[in-house]
PDB file of C-alpha atoms in Angstrom:
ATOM      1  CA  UNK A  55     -72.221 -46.673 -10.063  1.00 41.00           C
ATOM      2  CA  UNK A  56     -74.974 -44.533  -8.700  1.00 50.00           C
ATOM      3  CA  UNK A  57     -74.064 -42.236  -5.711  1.00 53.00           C
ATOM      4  CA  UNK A  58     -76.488 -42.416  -2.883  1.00 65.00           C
ATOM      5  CA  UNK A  59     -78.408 -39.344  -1.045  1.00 74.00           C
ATOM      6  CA  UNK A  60     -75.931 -38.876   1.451  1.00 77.00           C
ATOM      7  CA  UNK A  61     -73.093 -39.284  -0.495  1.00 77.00           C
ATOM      8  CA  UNK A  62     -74.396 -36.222  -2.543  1.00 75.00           C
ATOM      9  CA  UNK A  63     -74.945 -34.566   0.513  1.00 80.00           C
ATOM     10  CA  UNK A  64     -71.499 -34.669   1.265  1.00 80.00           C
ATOM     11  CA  UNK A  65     -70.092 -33.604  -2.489  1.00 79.00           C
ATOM     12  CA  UNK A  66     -72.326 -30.947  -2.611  1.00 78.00           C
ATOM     13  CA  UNK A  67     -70.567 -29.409   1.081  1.00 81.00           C
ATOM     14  CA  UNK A  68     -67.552 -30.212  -0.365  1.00 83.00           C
ATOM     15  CA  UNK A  69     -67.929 -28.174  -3.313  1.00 80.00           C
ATOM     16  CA  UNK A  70     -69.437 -25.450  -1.387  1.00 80.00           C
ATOM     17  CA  UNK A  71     -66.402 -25.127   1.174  1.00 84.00           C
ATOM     18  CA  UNK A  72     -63.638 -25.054  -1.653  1.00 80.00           C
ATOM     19  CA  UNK A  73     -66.255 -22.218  -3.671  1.00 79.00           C
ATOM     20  CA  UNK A  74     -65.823 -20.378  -0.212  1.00 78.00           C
ATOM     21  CA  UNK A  75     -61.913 -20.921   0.088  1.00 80.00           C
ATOM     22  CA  UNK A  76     -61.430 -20.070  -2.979  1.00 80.00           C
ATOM     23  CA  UNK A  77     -63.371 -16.966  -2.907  1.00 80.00           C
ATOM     24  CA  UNK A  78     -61.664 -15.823   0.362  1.00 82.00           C
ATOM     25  CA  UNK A  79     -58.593 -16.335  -0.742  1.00 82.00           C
ATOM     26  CA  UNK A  80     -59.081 -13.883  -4.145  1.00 83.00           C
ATOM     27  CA  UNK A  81     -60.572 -11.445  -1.807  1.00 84.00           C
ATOM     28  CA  UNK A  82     -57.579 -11.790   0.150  1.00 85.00           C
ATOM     29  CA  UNK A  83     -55.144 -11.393  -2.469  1.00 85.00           C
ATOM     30  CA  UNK A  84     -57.050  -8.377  -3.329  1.00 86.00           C
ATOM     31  CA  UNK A  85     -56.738  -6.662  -0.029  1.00 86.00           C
ATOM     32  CA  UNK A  86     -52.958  -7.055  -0.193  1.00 87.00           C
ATOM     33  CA  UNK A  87     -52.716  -6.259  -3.430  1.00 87.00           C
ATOM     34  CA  UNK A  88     -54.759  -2.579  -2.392  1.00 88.00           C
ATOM     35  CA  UNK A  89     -52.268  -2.410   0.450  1.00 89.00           C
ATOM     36  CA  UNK A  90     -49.120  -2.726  -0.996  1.00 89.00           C
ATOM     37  CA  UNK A  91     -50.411  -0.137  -4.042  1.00 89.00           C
ATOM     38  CA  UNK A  92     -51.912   2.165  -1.436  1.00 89.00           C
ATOM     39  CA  UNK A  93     -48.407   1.517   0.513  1.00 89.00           C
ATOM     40  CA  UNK A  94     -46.441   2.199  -2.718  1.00 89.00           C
ATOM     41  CA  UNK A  95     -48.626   5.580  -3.340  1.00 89.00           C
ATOM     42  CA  UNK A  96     -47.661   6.951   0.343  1.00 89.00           C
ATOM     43  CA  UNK A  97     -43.799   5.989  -0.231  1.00 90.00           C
ATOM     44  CA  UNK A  98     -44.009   8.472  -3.410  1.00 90.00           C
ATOM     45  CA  UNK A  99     -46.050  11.075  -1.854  1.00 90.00           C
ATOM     46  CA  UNK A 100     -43.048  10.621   0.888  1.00 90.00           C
ATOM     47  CA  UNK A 101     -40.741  11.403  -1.543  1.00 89.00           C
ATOM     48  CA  UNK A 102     -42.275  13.706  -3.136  1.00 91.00           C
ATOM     49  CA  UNK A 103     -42.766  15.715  -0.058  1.00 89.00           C
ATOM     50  CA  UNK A 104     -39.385  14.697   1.127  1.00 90.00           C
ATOM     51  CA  UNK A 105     -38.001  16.360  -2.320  1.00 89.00           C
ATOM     52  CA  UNK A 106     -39.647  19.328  -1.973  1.00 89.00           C
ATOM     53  CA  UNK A 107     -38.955  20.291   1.620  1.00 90.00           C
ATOM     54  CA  UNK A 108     -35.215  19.583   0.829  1.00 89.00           C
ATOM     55  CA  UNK A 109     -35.831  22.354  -2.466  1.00 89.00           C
ATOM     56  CA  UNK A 110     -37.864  24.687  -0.321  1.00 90.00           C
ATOM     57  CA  UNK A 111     -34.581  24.560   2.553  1.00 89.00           C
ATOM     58  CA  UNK A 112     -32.211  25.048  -0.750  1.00 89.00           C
ATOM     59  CA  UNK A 113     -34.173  27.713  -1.627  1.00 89.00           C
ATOM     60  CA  UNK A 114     -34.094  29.432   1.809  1.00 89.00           C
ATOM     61  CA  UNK A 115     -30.896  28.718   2.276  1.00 88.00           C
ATOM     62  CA  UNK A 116     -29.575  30.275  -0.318  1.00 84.00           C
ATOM     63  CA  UNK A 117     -32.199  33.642   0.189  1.00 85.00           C
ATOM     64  CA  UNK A 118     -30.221  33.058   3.781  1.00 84.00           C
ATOM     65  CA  UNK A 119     -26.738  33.343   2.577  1.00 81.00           C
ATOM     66  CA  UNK A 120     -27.438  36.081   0.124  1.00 78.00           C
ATOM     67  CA  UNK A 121     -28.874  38.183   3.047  1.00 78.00           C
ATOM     68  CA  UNK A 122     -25.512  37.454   5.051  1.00 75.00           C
ATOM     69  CA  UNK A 123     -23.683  38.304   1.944  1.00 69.00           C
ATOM     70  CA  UNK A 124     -25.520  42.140   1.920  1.00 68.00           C
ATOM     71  CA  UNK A 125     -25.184  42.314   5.416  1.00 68.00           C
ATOM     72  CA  UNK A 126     -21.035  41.472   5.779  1.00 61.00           C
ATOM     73  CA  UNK A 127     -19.684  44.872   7.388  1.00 60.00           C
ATOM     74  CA  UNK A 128     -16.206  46.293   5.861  1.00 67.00           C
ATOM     75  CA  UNK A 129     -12.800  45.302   7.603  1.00 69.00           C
ATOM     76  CA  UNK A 130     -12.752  49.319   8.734  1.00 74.00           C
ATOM     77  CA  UNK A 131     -16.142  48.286  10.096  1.00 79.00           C
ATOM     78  CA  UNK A 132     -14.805  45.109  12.341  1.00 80.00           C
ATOM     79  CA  UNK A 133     -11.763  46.668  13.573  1.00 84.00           C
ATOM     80  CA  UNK A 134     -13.652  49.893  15.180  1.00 86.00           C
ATOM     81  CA  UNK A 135     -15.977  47.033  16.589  1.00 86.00           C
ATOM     82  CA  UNK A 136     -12.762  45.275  17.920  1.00 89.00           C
ATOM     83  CA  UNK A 137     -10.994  48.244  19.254  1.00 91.00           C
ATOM     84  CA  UNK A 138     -14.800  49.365  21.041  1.00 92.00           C
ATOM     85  CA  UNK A 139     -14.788  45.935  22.694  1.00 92.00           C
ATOM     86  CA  UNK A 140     -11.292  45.635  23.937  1.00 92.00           C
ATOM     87  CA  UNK A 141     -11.951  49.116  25.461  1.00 93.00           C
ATOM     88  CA  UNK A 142     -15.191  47.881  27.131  1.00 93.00           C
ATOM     89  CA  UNK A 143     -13.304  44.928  28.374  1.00 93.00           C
ATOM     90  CA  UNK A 144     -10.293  47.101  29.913  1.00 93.00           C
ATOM     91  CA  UNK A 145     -13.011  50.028  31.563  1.00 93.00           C
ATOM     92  CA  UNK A 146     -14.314  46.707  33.211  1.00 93.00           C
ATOM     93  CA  UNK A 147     -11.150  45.975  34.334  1.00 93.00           C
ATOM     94  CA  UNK A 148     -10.098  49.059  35.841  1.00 93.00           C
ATOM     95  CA  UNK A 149     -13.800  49.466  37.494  1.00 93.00           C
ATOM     96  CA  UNK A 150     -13.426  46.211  39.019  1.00 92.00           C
ATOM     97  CA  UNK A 151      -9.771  46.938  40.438  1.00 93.00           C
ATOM     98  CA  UNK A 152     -11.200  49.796  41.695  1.00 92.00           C
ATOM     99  CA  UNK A 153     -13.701  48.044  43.512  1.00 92.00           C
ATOM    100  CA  UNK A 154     -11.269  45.853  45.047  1.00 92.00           C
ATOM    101  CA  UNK A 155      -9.221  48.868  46.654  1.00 92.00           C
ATOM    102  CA  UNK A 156     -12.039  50.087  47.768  1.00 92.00           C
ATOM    103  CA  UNK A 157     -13.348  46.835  49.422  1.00 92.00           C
ATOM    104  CA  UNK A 158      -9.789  46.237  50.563  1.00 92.00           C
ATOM    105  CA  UNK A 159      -9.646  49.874  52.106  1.00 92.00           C
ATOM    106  CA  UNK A 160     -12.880  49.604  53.688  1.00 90.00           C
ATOM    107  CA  UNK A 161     -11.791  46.612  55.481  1.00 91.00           C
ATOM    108  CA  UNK A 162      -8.834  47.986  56.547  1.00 92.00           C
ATOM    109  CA  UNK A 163     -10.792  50.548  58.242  1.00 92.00           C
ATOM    110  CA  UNK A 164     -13.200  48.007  59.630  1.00 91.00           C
ATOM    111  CA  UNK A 165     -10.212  46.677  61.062  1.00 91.00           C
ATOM    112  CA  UNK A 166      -8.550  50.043  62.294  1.00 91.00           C
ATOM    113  CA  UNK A 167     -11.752  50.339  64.223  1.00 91.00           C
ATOM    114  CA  UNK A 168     -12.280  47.352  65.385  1.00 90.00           C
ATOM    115  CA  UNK A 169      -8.775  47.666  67.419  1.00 89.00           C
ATOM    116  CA  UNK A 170      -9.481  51.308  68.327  1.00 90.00           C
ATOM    117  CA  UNK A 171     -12.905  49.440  70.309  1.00 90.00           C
ATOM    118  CA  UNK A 172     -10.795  47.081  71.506  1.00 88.00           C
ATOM    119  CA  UNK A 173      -8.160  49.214  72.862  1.00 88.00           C
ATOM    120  CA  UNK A 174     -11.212  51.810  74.155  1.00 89.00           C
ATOM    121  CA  UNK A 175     -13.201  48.672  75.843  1.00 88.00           C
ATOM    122  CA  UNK A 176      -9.195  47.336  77.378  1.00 88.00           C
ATOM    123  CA  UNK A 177      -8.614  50.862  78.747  1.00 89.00           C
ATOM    124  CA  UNK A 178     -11.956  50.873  80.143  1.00 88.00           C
ATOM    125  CA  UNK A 179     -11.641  47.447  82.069  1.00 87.00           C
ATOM    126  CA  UNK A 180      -8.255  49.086  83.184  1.00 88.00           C
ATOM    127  CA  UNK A 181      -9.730  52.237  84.455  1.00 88.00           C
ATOM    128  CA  UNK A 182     -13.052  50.387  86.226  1.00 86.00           C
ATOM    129  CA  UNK A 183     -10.511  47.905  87.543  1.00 85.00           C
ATOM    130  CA  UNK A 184      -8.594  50.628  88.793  1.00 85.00           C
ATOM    131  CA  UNK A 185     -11.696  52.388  90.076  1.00 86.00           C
ATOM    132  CA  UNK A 186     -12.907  49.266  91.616  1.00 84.00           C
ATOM    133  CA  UNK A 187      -9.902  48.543  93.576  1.00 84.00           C
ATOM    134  CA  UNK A 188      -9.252  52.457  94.447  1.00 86.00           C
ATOM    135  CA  UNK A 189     -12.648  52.082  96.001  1.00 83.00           C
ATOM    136  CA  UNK A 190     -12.076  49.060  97.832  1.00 82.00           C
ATOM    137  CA  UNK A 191      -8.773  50.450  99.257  1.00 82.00           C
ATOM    138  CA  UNK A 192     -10.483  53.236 100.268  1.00 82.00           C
ATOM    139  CA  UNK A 193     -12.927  50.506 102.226  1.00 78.00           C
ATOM    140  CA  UNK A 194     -10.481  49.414 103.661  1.00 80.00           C
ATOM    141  CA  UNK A 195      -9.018  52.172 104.725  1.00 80.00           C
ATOM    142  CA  UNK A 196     -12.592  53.382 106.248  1.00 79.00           C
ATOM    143  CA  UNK A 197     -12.950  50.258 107.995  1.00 80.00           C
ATOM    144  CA  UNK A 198      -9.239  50.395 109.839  1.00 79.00           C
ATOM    145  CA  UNK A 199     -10.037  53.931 110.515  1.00 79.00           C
ATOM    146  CA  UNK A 200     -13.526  53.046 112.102  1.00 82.00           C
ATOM    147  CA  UNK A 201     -12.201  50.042 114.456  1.00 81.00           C
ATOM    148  CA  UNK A 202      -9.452  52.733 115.634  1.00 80.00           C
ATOM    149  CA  UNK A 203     -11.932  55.176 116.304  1.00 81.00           C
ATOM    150  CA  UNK A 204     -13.883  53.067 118.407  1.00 82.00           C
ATOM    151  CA  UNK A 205     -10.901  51.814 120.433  1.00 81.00           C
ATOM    152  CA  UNK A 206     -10.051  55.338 121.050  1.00 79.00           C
ATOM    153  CA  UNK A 207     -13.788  56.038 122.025  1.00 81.00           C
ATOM    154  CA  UNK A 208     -12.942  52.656 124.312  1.00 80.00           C
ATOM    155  CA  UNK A 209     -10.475  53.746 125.441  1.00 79.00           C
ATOM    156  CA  UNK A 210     -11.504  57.786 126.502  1.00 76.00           C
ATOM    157  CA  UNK A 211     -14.759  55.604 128.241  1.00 76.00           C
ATOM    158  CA  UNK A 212     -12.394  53.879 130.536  1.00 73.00           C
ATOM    159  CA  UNK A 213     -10.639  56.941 131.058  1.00 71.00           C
ATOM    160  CA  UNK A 214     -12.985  59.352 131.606  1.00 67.00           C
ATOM    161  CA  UNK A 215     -16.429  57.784 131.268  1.00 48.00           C
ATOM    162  CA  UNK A 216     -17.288  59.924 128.570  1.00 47.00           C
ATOM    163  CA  UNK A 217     -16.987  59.645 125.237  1.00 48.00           C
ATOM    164  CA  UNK A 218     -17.299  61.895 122.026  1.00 48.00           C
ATOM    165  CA  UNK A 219     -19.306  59.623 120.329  1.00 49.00           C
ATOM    166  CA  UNK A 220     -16.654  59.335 117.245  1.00 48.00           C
ATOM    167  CA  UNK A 221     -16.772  62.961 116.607  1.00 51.00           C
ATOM    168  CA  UNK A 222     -13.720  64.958 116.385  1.00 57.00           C
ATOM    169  CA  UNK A 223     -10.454  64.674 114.997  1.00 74.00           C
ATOM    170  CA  UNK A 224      -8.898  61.073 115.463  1.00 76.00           C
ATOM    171  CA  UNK A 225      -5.273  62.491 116.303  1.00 78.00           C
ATOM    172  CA  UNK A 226      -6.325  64.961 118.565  1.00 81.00           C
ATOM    173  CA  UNK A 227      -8.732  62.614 120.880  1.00 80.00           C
ATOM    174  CA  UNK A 228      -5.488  60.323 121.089  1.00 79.00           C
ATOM    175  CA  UNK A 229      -3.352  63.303 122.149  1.00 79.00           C
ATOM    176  CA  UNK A 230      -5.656  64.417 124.796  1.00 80.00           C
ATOM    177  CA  UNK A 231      -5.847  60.739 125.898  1.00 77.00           C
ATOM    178  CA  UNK A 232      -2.447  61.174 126.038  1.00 76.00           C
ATOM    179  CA  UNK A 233      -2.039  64.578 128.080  1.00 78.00           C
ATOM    180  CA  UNK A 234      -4.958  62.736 130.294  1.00 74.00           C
ATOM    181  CA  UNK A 235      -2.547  59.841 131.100  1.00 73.00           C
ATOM    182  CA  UNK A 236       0.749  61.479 130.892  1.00 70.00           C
ATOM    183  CA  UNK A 237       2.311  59.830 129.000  1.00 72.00           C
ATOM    184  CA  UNK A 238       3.474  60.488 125.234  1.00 71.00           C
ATOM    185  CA  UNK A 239       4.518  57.642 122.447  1.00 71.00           C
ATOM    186  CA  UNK A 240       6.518  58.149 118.895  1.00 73.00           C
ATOM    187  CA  UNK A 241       5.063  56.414 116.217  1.00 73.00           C
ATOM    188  CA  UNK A 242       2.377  55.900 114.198  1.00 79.00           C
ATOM    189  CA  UNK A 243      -1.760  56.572 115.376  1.00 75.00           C
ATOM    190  CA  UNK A 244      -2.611  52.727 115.505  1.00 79.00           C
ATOM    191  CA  UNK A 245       0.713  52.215 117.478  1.00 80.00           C
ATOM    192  CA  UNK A 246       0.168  55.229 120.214  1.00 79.00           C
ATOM    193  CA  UNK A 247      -3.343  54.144 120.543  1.00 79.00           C
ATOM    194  CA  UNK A 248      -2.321  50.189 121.561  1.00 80.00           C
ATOM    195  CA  UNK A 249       0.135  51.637 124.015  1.00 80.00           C
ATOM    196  CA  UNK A 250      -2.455  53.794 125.209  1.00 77.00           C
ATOM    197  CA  UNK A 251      -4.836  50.046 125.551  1.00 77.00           C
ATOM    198  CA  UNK A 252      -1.703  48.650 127.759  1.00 78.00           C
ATOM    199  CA  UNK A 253      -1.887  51.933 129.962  1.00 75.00           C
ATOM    200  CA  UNK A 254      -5.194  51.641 130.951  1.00 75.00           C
ATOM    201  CA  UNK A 255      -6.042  47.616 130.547  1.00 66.00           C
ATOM    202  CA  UNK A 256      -6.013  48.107 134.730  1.00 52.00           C
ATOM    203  CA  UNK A 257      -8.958  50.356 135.071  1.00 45.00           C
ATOM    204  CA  UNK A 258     -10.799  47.948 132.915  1.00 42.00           C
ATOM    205  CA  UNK A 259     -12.222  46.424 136.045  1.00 35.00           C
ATOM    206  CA  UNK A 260     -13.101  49.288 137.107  1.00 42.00           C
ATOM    207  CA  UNK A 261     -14.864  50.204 134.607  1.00 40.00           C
ATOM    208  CA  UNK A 262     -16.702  47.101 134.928  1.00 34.00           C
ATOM    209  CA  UNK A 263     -18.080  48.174 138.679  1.00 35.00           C
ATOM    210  CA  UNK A 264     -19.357  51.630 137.557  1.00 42.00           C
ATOM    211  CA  UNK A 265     -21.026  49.014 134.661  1.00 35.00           C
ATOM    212  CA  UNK A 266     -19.623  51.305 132.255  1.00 41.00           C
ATOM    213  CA  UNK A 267     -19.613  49.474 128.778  1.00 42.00           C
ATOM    214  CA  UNK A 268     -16.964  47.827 127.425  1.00 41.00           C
ATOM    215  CA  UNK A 269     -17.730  45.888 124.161  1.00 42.00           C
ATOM    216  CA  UNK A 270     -15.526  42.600 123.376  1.00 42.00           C
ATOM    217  CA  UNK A 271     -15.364  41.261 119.993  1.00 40.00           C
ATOM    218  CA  UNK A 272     -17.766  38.111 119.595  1.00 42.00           C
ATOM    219  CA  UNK A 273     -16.903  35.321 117.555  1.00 40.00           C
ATOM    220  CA  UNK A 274     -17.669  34.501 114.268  1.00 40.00           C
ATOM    221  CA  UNK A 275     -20.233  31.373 114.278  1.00 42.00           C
ATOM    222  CA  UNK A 276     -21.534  29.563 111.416  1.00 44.00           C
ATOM    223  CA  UNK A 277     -25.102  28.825 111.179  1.00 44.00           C
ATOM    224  CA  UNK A 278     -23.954  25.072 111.222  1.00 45.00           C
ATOM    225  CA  UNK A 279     -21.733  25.462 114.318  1.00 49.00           C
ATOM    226  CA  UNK A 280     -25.011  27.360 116.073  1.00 48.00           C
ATOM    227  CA  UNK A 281     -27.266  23.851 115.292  1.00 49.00           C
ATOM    228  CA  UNK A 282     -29.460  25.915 113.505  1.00 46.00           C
ATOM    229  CA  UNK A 283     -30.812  23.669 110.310  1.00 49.00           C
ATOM    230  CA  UNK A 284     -30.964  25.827 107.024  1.00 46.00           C
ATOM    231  CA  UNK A 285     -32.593  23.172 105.276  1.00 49.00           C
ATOM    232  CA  UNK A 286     -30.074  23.362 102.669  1.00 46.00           C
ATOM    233  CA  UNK A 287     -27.450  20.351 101.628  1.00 46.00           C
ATOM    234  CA  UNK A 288     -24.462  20.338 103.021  1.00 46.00           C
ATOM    235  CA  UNK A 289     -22.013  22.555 101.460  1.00 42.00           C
ATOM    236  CA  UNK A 290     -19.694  25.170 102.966  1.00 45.00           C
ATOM    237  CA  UNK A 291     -21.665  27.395 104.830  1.00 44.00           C
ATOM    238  CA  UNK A 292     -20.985  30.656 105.160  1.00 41.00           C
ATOM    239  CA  UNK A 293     -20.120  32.415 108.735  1.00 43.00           C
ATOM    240  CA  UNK A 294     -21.691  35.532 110.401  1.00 44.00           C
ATOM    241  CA  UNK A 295     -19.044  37.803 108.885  1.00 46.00           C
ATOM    242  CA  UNK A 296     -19.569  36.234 105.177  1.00 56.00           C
ATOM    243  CA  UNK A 297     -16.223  34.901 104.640  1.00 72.00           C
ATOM    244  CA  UNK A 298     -16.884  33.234 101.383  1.00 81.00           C
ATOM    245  CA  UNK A 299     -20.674  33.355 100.823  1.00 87.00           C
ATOM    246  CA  UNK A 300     -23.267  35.804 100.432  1.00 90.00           C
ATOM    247  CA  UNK A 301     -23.869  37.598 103.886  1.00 90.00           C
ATOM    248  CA  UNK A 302     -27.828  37.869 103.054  1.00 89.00           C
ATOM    249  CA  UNK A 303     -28.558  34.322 101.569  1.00 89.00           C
ATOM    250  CA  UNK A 304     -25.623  32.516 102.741  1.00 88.00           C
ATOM    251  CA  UNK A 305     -26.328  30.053 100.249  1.00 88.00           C
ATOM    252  CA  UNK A 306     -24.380  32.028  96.897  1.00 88.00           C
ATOM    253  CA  UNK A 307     -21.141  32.848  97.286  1.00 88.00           C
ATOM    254  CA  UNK A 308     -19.929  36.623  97.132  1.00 89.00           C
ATOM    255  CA  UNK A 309     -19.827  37.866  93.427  1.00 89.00           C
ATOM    256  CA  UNK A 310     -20.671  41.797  93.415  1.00 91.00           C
ATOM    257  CA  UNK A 311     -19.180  44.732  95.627  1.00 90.00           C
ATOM    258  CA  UNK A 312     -20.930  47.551  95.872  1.00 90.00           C
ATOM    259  CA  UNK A 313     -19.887  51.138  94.452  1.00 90.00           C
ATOM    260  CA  UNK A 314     -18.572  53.615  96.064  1.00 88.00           C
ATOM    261  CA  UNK A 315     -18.214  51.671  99.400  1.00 89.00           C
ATOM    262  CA  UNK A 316     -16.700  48.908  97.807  1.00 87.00           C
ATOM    263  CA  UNK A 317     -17.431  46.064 100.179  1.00 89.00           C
ATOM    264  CA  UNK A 318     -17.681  42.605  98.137  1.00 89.00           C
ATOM    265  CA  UNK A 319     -20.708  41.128 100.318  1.00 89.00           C
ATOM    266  CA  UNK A 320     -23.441  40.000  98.100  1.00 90.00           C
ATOM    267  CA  UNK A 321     -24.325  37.763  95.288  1.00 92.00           C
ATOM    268  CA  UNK A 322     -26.244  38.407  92.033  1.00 91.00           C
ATOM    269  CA  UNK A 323     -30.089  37.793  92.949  1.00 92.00           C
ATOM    270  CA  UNK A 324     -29.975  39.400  96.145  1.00 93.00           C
ATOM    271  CA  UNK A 325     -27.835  42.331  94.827  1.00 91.00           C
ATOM    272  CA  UNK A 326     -30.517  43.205  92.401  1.00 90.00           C
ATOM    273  CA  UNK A 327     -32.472  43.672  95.361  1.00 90.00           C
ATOM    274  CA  UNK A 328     -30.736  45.992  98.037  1.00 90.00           C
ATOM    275  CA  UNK A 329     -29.796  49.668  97.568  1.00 90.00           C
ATOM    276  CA  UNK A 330     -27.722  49.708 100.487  1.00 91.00           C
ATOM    277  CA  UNK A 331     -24.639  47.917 101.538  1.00 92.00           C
ATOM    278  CA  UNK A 332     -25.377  45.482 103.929  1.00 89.00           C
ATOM    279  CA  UNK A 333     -22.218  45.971 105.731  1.00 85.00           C
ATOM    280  CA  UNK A 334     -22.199  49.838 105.761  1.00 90.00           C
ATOM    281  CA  UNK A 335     -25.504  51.263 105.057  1.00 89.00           C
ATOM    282  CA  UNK A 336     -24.421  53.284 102.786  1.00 89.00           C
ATOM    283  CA  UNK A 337     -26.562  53.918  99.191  1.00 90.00           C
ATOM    284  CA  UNK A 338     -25.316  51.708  96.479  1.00 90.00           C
ATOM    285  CA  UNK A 339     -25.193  53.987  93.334  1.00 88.00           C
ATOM    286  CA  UNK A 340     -24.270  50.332  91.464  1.00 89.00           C
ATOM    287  CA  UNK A 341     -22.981  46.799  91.763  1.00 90.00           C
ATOM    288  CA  UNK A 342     -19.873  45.408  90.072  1.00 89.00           C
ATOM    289  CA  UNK A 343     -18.105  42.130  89.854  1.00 88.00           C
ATOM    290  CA  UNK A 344     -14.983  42.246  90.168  1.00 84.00           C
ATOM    291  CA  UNK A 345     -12.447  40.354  87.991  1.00 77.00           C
ATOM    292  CA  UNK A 346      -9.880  38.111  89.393  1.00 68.00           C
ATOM    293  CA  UNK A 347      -6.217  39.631  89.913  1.00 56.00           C
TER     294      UNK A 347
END
């Protein structure tokens, strides 16, 4: 049976493929086989490495130990080394407890001190306090002595339209008041002077027809009672006399007295600005603020 040109076509790519396979698949065995030899020569290169690095360590090791071996100090040797350290240790100790006491001391002294300044700044609160209300008694005193005095000069007016003007001894004018009217009263100044008012309250008219002057106390009006608007909100408002607020602003209320008069009359802003009292005139070495009783 004679094969035709095509089917000899087809034989011949037959035979060619399986050739091909064939070939690819020695050349493939090949390559594994060169891998797993190659693979087999770097496992013993491995261990040979591997084998010597472990002999080279031994080696070292031992030179290692035999160094430590020269190098062990004598039992005489650690125990002076012991006895040094524990020594050390026990200088630390006693440095550091010495330390402490003197932290601890120096405290107590901080605190010594701190109560002595306390006790200093206390004493001098006391003694401004004390100055402060020494000087406002003393005010006081100058301002009963002052209304007197000019009801005695009333009073020496309506008597003998003259008047000293204030000058001269207080107890004196009232005794020569007295002499004047003939008549003489037991007790104290402010007592002999009102019974000397009652003596003469007659001549007051008078008085009034030779115009002489005779001054009446006015009244104490508020700025709100007057109709005058401050422009402020309402809010207590202070009268002429500055009962509660600030006799220059009469919008603050009264925080500083002034020193050595000791009238309380002003608040802070407008003390800063005045180096008299307002009430008195009289220079204003400082202000204070007095502390509440």
């Amino acid at each position: 049976m004679s094969l035709g040109e095509s089917e000899y076509c087809l034989l011949y790519v037959i035979v060619k493929i399986a050739d091909y396979s064939f070939v690819c698949y020695e050349a493939e065995a090949a390559r594994r086989d060169k891998e797993a030899a190659d693979k087999r020569a770097e496992e013993e290169k491995a261990r040979w490495r591997a084998k010597a690095a472990e002999a080279t360590a031994a080696r070292k090791e031992g030179k290692a130990k035999n160094k430590e071996a020269k190098k062990a100090k004598s039992a005489f040797k650690l125990e002076e080394e012991r006895r040094a350290r524990a020594a050390a240790e026990l200088r630390t100790q006693e440095e550091r407890a010495a330390q402490l006491a003197a932290e601890q001391e120096s405290a107590r002294r901080a605190e010594r001190e701190a109560a002595e300044l306390a006790g200093a700044a206390e004493r001098a609160a006391l003694r401004e306090d004390a100055e402060l209300a020494e000087a406002l008694r003393r005010s006081e005193i100058d301002a009963e002595e002052e209304a007197l005095a000019r009801r005695v000069s009333r009073c020496e007016e309506a008597v003998s339209s003259e008047s000293t003007g204030g000058g001269g001894d207080l107890p004196r004018r009232v005794e020569r008041l007295e002499a004047s009217l003939g008549t003489a009263t037991e007790g104290s100044l402010e007592e002999r002077v009102g019974a000397i008012e009652r003596l003469i309250e007659p001549e007051a008219g008078e008085a009034a027809e030779h115009h002489l002057p005779v001054a009446e106390p006015s009244a104490a009006v508020s700025l709100a009672d007057a109709g005058l608007d401050t422009g402020r909100p309402a809010a207590p408002e202070s009268t002429m006399g500055g009962e509660t607020t600030c006799i220059v602003c009469f919008a603050r209320g009264k925080s500083h007295a002034a020193v050595p008069c000791g009238h309380l009359c002003a608040c802070g802003p407008c003390s800063e600005l005045m180096q008299e009292c307002p009430y008195c005139r009289e220079l204003v070495m400082m202000w204070m603020v007095p502390r509440p009783v």
